[in-house]
mmCIF file of C-alpha atoms and ligand atoms in Angstrom:
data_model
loop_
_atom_site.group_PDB
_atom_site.id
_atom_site.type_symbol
_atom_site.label_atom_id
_atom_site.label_comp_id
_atom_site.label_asym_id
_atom_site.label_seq_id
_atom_site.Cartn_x
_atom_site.Cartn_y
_atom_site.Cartn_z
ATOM 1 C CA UNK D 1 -3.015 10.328 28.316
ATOM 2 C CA UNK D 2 -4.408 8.165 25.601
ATOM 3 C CA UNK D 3 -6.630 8.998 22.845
ATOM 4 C CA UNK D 4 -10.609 8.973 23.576
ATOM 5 C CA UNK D 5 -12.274 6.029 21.679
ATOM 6 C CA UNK D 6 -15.735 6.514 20.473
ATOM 7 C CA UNK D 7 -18.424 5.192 18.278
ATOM 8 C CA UNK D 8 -17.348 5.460 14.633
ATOM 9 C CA UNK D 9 -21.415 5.220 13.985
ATOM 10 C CA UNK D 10 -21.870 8.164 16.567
ATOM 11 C CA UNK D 11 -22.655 11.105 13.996
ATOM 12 C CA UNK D 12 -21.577 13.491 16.496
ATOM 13 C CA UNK D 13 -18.079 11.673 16.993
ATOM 14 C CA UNK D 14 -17.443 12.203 12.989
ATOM 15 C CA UNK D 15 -18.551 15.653 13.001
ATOM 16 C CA UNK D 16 -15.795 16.138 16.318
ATOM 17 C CA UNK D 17 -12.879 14.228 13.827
ATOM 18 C CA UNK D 18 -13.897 15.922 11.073
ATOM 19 C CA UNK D 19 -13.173 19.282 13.697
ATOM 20 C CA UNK D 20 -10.132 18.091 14.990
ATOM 21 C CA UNK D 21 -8.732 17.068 11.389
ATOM 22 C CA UNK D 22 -9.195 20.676 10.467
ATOM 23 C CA UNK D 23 -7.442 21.851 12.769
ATOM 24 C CA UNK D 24 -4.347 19.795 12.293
ATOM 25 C CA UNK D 25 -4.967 16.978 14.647
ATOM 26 C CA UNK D 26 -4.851 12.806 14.043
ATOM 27 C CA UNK D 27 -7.729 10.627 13.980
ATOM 28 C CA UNK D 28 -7.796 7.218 13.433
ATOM 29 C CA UNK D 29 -10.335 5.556 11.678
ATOM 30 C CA UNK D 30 -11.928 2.420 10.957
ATOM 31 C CA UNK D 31 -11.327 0.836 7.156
ATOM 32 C CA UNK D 32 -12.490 -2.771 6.073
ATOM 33 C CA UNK D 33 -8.771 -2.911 5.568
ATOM 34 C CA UNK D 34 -7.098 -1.944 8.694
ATOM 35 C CA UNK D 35 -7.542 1.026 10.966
ATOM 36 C CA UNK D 36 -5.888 4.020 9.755
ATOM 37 C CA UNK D 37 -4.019 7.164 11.304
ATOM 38 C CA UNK D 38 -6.176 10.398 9.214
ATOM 39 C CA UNK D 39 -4.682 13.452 8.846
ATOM 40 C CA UNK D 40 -5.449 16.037 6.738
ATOM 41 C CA UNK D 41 -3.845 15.151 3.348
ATOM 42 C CA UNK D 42 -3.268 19.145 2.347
ATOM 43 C CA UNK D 43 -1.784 20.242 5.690
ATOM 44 C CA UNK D 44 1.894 19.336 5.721
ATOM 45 C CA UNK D 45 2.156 20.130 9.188
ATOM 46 C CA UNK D 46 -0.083 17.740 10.395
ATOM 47 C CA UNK D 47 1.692 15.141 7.603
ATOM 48 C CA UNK D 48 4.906 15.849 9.584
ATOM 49 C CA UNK D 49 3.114 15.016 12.740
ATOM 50 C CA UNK D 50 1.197 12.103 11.554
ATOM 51 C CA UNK D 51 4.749 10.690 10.402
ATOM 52 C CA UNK D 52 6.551 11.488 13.727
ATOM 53 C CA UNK D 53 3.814 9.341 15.622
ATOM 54 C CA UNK D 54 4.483 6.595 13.879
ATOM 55 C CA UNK D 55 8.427 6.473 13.505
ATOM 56 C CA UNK D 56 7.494 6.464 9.724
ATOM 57 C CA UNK D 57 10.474 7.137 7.530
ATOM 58 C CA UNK D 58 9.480 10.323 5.019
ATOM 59 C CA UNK D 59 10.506 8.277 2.592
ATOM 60 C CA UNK D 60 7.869 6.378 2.473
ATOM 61 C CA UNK D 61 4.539 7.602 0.823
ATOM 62 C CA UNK D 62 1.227 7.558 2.382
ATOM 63 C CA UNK D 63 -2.214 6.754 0.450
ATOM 64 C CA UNK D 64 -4.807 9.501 0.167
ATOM 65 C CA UNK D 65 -7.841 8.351 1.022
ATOM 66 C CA UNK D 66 -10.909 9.936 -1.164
ATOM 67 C CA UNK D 67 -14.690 9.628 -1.787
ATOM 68 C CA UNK D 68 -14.331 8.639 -5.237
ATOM 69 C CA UNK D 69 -13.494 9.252 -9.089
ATOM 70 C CA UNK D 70 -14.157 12.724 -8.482
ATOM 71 C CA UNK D 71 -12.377 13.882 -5.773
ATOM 72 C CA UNK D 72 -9.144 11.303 -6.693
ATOM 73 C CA UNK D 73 -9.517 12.946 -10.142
ATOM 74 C CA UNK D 74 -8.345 16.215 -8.193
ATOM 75 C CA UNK D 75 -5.167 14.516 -7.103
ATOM 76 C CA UNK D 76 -4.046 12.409 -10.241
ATOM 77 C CA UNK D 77 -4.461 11.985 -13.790
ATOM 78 C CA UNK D 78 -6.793 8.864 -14.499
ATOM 79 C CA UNK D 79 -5.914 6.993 -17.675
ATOM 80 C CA UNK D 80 -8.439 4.914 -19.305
ATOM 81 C CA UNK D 81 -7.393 1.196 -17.430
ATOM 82 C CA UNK D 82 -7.276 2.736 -13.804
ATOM 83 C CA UNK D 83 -10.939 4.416 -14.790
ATOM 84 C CA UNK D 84 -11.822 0.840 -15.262
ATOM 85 C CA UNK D 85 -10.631 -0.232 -12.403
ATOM 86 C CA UNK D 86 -11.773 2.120 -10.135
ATOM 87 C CA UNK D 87 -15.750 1.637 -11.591
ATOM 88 C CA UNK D 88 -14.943 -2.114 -10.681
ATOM 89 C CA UNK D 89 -13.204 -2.348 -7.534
ATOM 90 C CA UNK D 90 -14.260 1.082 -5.751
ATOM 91 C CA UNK D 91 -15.258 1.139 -2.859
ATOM 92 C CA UNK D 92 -12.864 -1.590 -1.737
ATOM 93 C CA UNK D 93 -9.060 -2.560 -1.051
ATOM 94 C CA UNK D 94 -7.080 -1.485 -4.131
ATOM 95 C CA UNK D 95 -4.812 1.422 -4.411
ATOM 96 C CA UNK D 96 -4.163 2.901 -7.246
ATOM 97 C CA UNK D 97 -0.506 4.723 -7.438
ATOM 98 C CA UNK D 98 -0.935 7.396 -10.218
ATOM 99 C CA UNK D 99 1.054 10.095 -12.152
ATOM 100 C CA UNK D 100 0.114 13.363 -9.533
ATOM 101 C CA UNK D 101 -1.378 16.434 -10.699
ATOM 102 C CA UNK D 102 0.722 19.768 -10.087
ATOM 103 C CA UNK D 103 -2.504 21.487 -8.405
ATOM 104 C CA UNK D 104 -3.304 18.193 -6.248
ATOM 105 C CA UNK D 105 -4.495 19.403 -2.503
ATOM 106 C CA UNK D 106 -1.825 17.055 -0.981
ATOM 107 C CA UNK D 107 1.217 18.361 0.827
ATOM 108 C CA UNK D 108 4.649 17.042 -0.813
ATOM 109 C CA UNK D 109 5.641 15.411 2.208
ATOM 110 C CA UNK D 110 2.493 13.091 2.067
ATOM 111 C CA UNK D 111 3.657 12.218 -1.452
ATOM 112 C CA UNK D 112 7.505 11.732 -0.357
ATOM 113 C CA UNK D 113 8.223 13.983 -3.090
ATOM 114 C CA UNK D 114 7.855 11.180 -5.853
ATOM 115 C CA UNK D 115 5.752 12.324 -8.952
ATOM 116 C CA UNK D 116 2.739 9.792 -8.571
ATOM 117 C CA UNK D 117 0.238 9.469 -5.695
ATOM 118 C CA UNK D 118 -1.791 6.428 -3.980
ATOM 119 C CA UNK D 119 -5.517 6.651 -3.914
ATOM 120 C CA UNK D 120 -7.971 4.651 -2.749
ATOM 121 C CA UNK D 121 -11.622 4.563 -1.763
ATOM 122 C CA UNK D 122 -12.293 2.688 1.145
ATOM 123 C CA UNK D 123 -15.471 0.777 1.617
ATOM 124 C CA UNK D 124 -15.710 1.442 5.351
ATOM 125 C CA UNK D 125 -18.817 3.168 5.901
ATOM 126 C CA UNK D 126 -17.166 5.230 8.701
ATOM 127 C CA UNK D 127 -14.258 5.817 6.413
ATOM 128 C CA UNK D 128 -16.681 7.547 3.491
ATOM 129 C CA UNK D 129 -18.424 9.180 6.418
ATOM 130 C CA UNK D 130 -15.216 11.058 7.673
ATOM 131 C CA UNK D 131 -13.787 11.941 4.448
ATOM 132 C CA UNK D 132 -17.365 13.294 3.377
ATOM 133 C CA UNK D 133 -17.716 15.581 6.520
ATOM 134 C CA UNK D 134 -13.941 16.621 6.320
ATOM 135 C CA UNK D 135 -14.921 17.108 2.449
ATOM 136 C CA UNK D 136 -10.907 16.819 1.047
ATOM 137 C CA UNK D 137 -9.039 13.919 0.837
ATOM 138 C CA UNK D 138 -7.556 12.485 3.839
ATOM 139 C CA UNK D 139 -3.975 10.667 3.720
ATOM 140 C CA UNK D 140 -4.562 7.544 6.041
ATOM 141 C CA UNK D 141 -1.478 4.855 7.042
ATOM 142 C CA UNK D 142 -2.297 2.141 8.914
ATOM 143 C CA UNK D 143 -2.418 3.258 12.345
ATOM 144 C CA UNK D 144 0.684 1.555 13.844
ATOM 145 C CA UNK D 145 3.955 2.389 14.834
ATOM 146 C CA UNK D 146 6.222 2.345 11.973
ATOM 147 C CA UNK D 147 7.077 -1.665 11.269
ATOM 148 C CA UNK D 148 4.826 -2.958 13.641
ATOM 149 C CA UNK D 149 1.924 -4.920 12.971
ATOM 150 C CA UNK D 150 -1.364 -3.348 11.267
ATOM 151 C CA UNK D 151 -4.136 -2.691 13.302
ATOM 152 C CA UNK D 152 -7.288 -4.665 13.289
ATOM 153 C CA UNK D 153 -9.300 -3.239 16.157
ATOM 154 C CA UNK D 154 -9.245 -0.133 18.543
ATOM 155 C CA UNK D 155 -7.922 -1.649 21.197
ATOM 156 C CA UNK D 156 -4.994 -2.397 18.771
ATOM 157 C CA UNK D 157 -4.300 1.392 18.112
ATOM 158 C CA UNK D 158 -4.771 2.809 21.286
ATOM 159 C CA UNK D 159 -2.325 0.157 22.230
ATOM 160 C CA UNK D 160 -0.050 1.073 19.642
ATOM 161 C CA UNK D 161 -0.227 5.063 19.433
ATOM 162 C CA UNK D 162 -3.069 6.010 21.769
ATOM 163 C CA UNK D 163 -0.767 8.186 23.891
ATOM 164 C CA UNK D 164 0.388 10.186 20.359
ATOM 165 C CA UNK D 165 -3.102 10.584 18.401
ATOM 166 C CA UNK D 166 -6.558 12.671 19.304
ATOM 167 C CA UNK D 167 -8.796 10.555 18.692
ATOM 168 C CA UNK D 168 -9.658 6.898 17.953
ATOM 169 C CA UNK D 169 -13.111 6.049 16.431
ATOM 170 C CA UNK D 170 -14.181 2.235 17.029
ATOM 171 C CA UNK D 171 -15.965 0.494 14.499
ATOM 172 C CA UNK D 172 -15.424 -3.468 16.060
ATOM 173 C CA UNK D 173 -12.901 -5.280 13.927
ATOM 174 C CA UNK D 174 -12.024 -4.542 10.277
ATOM 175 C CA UNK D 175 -13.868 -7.584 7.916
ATOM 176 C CA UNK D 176 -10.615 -7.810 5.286
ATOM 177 C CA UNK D 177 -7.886 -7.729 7.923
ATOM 178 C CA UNK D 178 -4.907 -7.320 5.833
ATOM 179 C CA UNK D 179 -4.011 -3.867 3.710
ATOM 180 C CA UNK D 180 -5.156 -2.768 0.279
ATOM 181 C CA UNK D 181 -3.637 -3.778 -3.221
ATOM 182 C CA UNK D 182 -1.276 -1.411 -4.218
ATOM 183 C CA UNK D 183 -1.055 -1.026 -7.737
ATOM 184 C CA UNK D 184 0.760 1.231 -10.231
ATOM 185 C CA UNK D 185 -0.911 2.015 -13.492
ATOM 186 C CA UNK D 186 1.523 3.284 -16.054
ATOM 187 C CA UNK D 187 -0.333 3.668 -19.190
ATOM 188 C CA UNK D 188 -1.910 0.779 -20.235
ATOM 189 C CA UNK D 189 0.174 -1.242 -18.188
ATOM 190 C CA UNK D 190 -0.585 -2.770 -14.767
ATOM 191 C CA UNK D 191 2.385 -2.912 -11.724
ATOM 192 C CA UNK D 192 1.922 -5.119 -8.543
ATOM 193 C CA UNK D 193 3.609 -2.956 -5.801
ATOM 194 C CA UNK D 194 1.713 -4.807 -2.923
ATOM 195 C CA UNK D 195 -0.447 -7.782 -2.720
ATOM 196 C CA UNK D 196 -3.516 -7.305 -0.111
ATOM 197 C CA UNK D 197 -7.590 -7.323 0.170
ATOM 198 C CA UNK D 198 -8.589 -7.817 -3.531
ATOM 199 C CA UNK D 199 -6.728 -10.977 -4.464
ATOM 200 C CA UNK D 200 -4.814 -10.865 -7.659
ATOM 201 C CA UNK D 201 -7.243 -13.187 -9.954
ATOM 202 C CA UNK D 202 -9.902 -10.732 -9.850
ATOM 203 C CA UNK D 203 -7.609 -8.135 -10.725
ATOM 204 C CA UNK D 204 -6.010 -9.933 -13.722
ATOM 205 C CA UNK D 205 -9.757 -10.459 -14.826
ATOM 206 C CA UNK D 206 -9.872 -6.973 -15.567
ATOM 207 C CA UNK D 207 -6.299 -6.226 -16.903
ATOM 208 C CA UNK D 208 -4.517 -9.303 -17.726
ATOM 209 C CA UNK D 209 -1.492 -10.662 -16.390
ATOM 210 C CA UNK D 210 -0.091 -7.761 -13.566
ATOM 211 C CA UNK D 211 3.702 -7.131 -13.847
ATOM 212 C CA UNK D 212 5.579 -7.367 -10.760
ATOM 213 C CA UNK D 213 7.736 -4.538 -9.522
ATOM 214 C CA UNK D 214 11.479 -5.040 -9.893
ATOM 215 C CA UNK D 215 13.469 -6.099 -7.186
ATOM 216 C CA UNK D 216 16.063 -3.367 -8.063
ATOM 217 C CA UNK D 217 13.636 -0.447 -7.917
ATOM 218 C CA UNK D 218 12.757 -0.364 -4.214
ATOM 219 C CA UNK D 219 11.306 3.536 -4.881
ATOM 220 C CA UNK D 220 9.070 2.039 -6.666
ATOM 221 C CA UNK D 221 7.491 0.933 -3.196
ATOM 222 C CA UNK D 222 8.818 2.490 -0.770
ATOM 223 C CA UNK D 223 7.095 0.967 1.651
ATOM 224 C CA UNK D 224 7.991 -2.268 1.617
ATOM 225 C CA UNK D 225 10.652 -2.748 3.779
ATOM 226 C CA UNK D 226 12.014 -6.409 3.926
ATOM 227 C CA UNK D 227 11.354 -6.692 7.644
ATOM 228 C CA UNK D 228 7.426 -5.288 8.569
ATOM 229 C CA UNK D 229 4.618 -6.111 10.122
ATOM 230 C CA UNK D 230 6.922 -7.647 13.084
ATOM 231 C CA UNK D 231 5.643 -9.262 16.136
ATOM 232 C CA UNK D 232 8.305 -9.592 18.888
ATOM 233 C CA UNK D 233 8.298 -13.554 18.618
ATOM 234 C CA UNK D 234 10.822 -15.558 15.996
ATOM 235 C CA UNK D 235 8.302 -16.805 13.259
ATOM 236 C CA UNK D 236 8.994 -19.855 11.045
ATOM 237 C CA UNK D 237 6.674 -20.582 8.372
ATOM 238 C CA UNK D 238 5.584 -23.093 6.292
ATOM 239 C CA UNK D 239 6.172 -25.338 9.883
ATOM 240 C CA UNK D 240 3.724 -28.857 8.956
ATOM 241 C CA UNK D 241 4.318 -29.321 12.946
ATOM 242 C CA UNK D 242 5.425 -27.211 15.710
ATOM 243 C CA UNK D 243 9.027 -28.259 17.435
ATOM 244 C CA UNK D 244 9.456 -28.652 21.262
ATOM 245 C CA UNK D 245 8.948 -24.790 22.742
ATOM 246 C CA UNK D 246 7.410 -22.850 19.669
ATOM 247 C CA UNK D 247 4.069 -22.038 19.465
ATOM 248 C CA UNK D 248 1.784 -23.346 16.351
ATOM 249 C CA UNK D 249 -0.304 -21.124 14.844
ATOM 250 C CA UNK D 250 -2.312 -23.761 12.317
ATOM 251 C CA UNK D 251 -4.810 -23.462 9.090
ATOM 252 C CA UNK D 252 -7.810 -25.489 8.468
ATOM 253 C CA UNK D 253 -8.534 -29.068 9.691
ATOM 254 C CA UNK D 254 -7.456 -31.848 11.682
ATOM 255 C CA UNK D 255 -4.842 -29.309 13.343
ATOM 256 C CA UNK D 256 -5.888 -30.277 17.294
ATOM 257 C CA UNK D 257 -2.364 -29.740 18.875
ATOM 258 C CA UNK D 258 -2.290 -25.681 17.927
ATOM 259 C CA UNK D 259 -2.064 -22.669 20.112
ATOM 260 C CA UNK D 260 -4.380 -20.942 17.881
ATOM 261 C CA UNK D 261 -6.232 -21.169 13.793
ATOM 262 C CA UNK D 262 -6.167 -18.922 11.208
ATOM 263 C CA UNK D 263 -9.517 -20.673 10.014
ATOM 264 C CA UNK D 264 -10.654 -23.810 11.276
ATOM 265 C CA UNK D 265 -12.295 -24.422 7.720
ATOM 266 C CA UNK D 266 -9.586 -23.440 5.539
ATOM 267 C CA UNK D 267 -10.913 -20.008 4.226
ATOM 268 C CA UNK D 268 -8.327 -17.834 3.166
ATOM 269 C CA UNK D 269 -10.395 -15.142 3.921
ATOM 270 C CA UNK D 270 -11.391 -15.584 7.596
ATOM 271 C CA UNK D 271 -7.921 -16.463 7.517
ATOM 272 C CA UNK D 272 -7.035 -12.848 6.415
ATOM 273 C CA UNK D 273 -9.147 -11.146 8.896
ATOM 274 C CA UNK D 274 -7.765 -13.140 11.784
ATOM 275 C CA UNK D 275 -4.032 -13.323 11.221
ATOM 276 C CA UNK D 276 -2.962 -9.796 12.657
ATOM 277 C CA UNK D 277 -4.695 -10.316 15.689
ATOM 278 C CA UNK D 278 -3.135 -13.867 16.411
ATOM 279 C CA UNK D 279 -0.111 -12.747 15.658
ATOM 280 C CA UNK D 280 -0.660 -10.660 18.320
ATOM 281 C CA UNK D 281 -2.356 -12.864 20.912
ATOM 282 C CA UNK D 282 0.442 -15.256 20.540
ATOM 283 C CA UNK D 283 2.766 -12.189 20.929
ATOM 284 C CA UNK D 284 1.201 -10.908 23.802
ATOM 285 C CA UNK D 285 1.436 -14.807 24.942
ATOM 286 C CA UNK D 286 4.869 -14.574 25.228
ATOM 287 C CA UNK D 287 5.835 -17.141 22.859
ATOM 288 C CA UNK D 288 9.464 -16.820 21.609
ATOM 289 C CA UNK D 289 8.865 -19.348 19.128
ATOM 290 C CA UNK D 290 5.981 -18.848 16.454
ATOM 291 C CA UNK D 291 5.603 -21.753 13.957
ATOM 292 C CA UNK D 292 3.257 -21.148 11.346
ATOM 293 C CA UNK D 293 1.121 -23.787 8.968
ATOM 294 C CA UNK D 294 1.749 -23.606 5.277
ATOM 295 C CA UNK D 295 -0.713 -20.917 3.463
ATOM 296 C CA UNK D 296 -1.388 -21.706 -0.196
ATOM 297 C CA UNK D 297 -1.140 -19.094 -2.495
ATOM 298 C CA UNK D 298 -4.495 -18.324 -3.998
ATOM 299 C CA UNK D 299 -7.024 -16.163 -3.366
ATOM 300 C CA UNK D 300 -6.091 -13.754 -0.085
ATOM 301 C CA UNK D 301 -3.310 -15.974 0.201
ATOM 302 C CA UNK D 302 -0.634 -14.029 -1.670
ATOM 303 C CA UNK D 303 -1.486 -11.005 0.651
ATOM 304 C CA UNK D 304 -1.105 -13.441 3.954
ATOM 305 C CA UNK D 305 2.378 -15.114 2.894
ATOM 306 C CA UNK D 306 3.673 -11.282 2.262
ATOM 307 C CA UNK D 307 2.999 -10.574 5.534
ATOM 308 C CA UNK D 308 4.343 -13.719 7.039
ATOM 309 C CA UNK D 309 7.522 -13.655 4.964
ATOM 310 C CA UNK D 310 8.049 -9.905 5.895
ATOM 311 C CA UNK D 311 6.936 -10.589 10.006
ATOM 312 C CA UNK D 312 9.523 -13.525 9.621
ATOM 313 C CA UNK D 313 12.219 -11.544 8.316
ATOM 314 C CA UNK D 314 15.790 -10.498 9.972
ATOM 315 C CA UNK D 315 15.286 -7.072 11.704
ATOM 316 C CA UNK D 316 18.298 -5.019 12.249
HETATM 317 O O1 LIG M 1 -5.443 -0.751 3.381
HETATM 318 C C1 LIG M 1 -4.629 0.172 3.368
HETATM 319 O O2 LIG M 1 -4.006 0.506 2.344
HETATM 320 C C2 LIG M 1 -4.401 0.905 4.689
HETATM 321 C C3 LIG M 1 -5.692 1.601 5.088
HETATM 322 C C4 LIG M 1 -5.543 2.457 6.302
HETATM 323 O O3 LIG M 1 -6.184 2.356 4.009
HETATM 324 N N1 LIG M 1 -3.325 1.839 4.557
HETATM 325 C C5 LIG M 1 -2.022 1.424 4.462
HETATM 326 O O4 LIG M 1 -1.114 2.468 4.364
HETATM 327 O O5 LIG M 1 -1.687 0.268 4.466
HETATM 328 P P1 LIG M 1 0.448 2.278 4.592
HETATM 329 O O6 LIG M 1 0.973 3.661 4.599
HETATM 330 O O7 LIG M 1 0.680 1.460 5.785
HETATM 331 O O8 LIG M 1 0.942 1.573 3.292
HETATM 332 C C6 LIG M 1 0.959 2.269 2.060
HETATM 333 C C7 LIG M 1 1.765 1.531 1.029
HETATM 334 C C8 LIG M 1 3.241 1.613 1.333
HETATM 335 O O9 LIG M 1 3.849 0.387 0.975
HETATM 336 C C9 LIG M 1 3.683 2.761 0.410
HETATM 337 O O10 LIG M 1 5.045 2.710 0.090
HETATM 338 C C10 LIG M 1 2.805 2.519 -0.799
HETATM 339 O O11 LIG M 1 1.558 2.148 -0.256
HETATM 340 N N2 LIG M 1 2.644 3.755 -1.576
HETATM 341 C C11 LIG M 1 1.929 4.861 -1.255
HETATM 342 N N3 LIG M 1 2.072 5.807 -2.186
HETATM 343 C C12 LIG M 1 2.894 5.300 -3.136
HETATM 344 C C13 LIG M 1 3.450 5.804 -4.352
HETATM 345 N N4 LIG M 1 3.197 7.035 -4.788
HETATM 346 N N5 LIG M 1 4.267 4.990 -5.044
HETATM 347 C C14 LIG M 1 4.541 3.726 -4.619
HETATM 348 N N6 LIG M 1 4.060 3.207 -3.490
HETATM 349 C C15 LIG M 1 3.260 3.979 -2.739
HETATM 350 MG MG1 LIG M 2 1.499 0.103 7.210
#
């Protein structure tokens, strides 16, 4: 039987997620990110469950979600630069991976047993809602089975996990479309683990060039497998035209002969909120083929070639 979807904006549906959280259960919820899968961050039984409905290696950490400062400040230690960031990007799409506190109320599985934890402060309105009336932090993955692609509506979760989870709560489609930033503050020193929703150049405002994470420390991100976010169709990107057979999946202008736009105007940001659902139309389709229009690099751009490279990339 699959998951009930209600209202996200339906008080009475938070106050029943907020229930079923404490009780051990799954929820997923709207984020302007992506939907995630909720579970309650302290209970490692429901961790374990959370990670067994999506086929999520335990390896991999998962980001606990809070209602600020305050209640992250509970979980990690907050040197001066992530302070910073957090008064200028929260609410909004950055993670910050920090060194964890021995007391935090977050089960070590949720943590994969590393030493630092993820936290972020989503700008979802439903998202603050739930974690207020649940009052602790919630740990929140996207709400897809493991390597799949990310959720960007209901419809896309009950699709994916409805038949594993309690409860879905619909709040229409998220506005950023692709994942948080993850970034790892060490000291004074900022770490790209992830590019996603708040483009680099605003971050770099704040802290100067970021530092990418080396290629030989994959714990340092556990999650990012080479091959993610992948649709059952071959992609090739950076395609200027499609070839006999595959699909074209086009950005901006003057593209008349495509199967379907990222943005007909060239914005990387409708762009960003679009592409996990076309890649899913086009899957559902039944294209074999996917070519895919160049996606210059700036702005949300970084986040969207990530996700193409990795949705391209050889699966075992
Ligand atoms: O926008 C988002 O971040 C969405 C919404 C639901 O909030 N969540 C999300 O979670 O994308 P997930 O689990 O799909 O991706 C979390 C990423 C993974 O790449 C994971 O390895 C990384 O964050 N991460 C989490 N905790 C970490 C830690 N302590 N150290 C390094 N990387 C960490
Ligand atoms: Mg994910």
């Amino acid at each position: 039987m699959s998951a009930p979807v209600k209202p996200a904006s339906d008080t009475h549906a938070i106050a029943e997620a907020a229930d079923i959280l404490l009780r051990g259960g799954l929820v997923a919820m709207p984020t302007e990110t992506v939907y995630g899968l909720a579970a309650d961050a302290a209970d490692g039984e429901a961790v374990a469950r959370l990670y067994a409905a999506k086929g999520r290696p335990s390896f991999n950490p998962l980001i606990v979600h809070v209602s600020g400062p305050d209640m992250a400040a509970r979980c990690v230690e907050i040197p001066p630069l992530a302070a910073k960031l957090m008064e200028r990007f929260w609410p909004g799409p950055l993670t910050l991976v920090l060194p964890k506190k021995a007391d935090a109320p977050v089960s070590e599985l949720a943590g994969a047993g590393l030493e630092t934890l993820g936290v972020r402060m989503p700008a979802h309105p439903a998202a603050q809602a739930l974690i207020a009336a649940f009052g602790r932090p919630l740990v929140a993955p996207s709400a897809n089975p493991s390597g799949a692609v990310s959720p960007t509506t209901a419809q896309h979760v009950a699709e994916g996990l409805g038949d594993r989870i309690d409860l879905i709560l619909d709040a229409g489609p998220c506005p950023v479309g692709v994942e948080s930033t993850v970034l790892a503050i060490d000291g004074d020193t900022a770490i790209l683990l992830r590019p996603g929703g708040l483009p680099r150049a605003e971050i770099e405002a704040v802290t100067g060039p970021l530092k990418s994470a080396k290629a030989d420390a994959p714990l340092s991100s556990p999650g990012m497998l080479k091959s993610h976010y992948a649709p059952n169709a071959t992609l090739r990107l950076s395609a200027v035209a499609p070839e006999p057979g595959e699909a074209f999946l086009a950005f901006g202008p003057g593209a008349e002969a495509c199967t379907a736009n990222l943005s007909r105007t060239g914005d990387l940001t409708e762009a960003a909120a679009n592409l996990f659902a076309l890649l899913r139309q086009l899957d559902a389709e039944g294209h074999e083929r996917i070519a895919i229009a160049p996606i210059p690099m700036d702005g949300l751009g970084e986040a969207i070639n990530d996700r193409l490279q990795r949705a391209a990339a050889p699966r075992d």
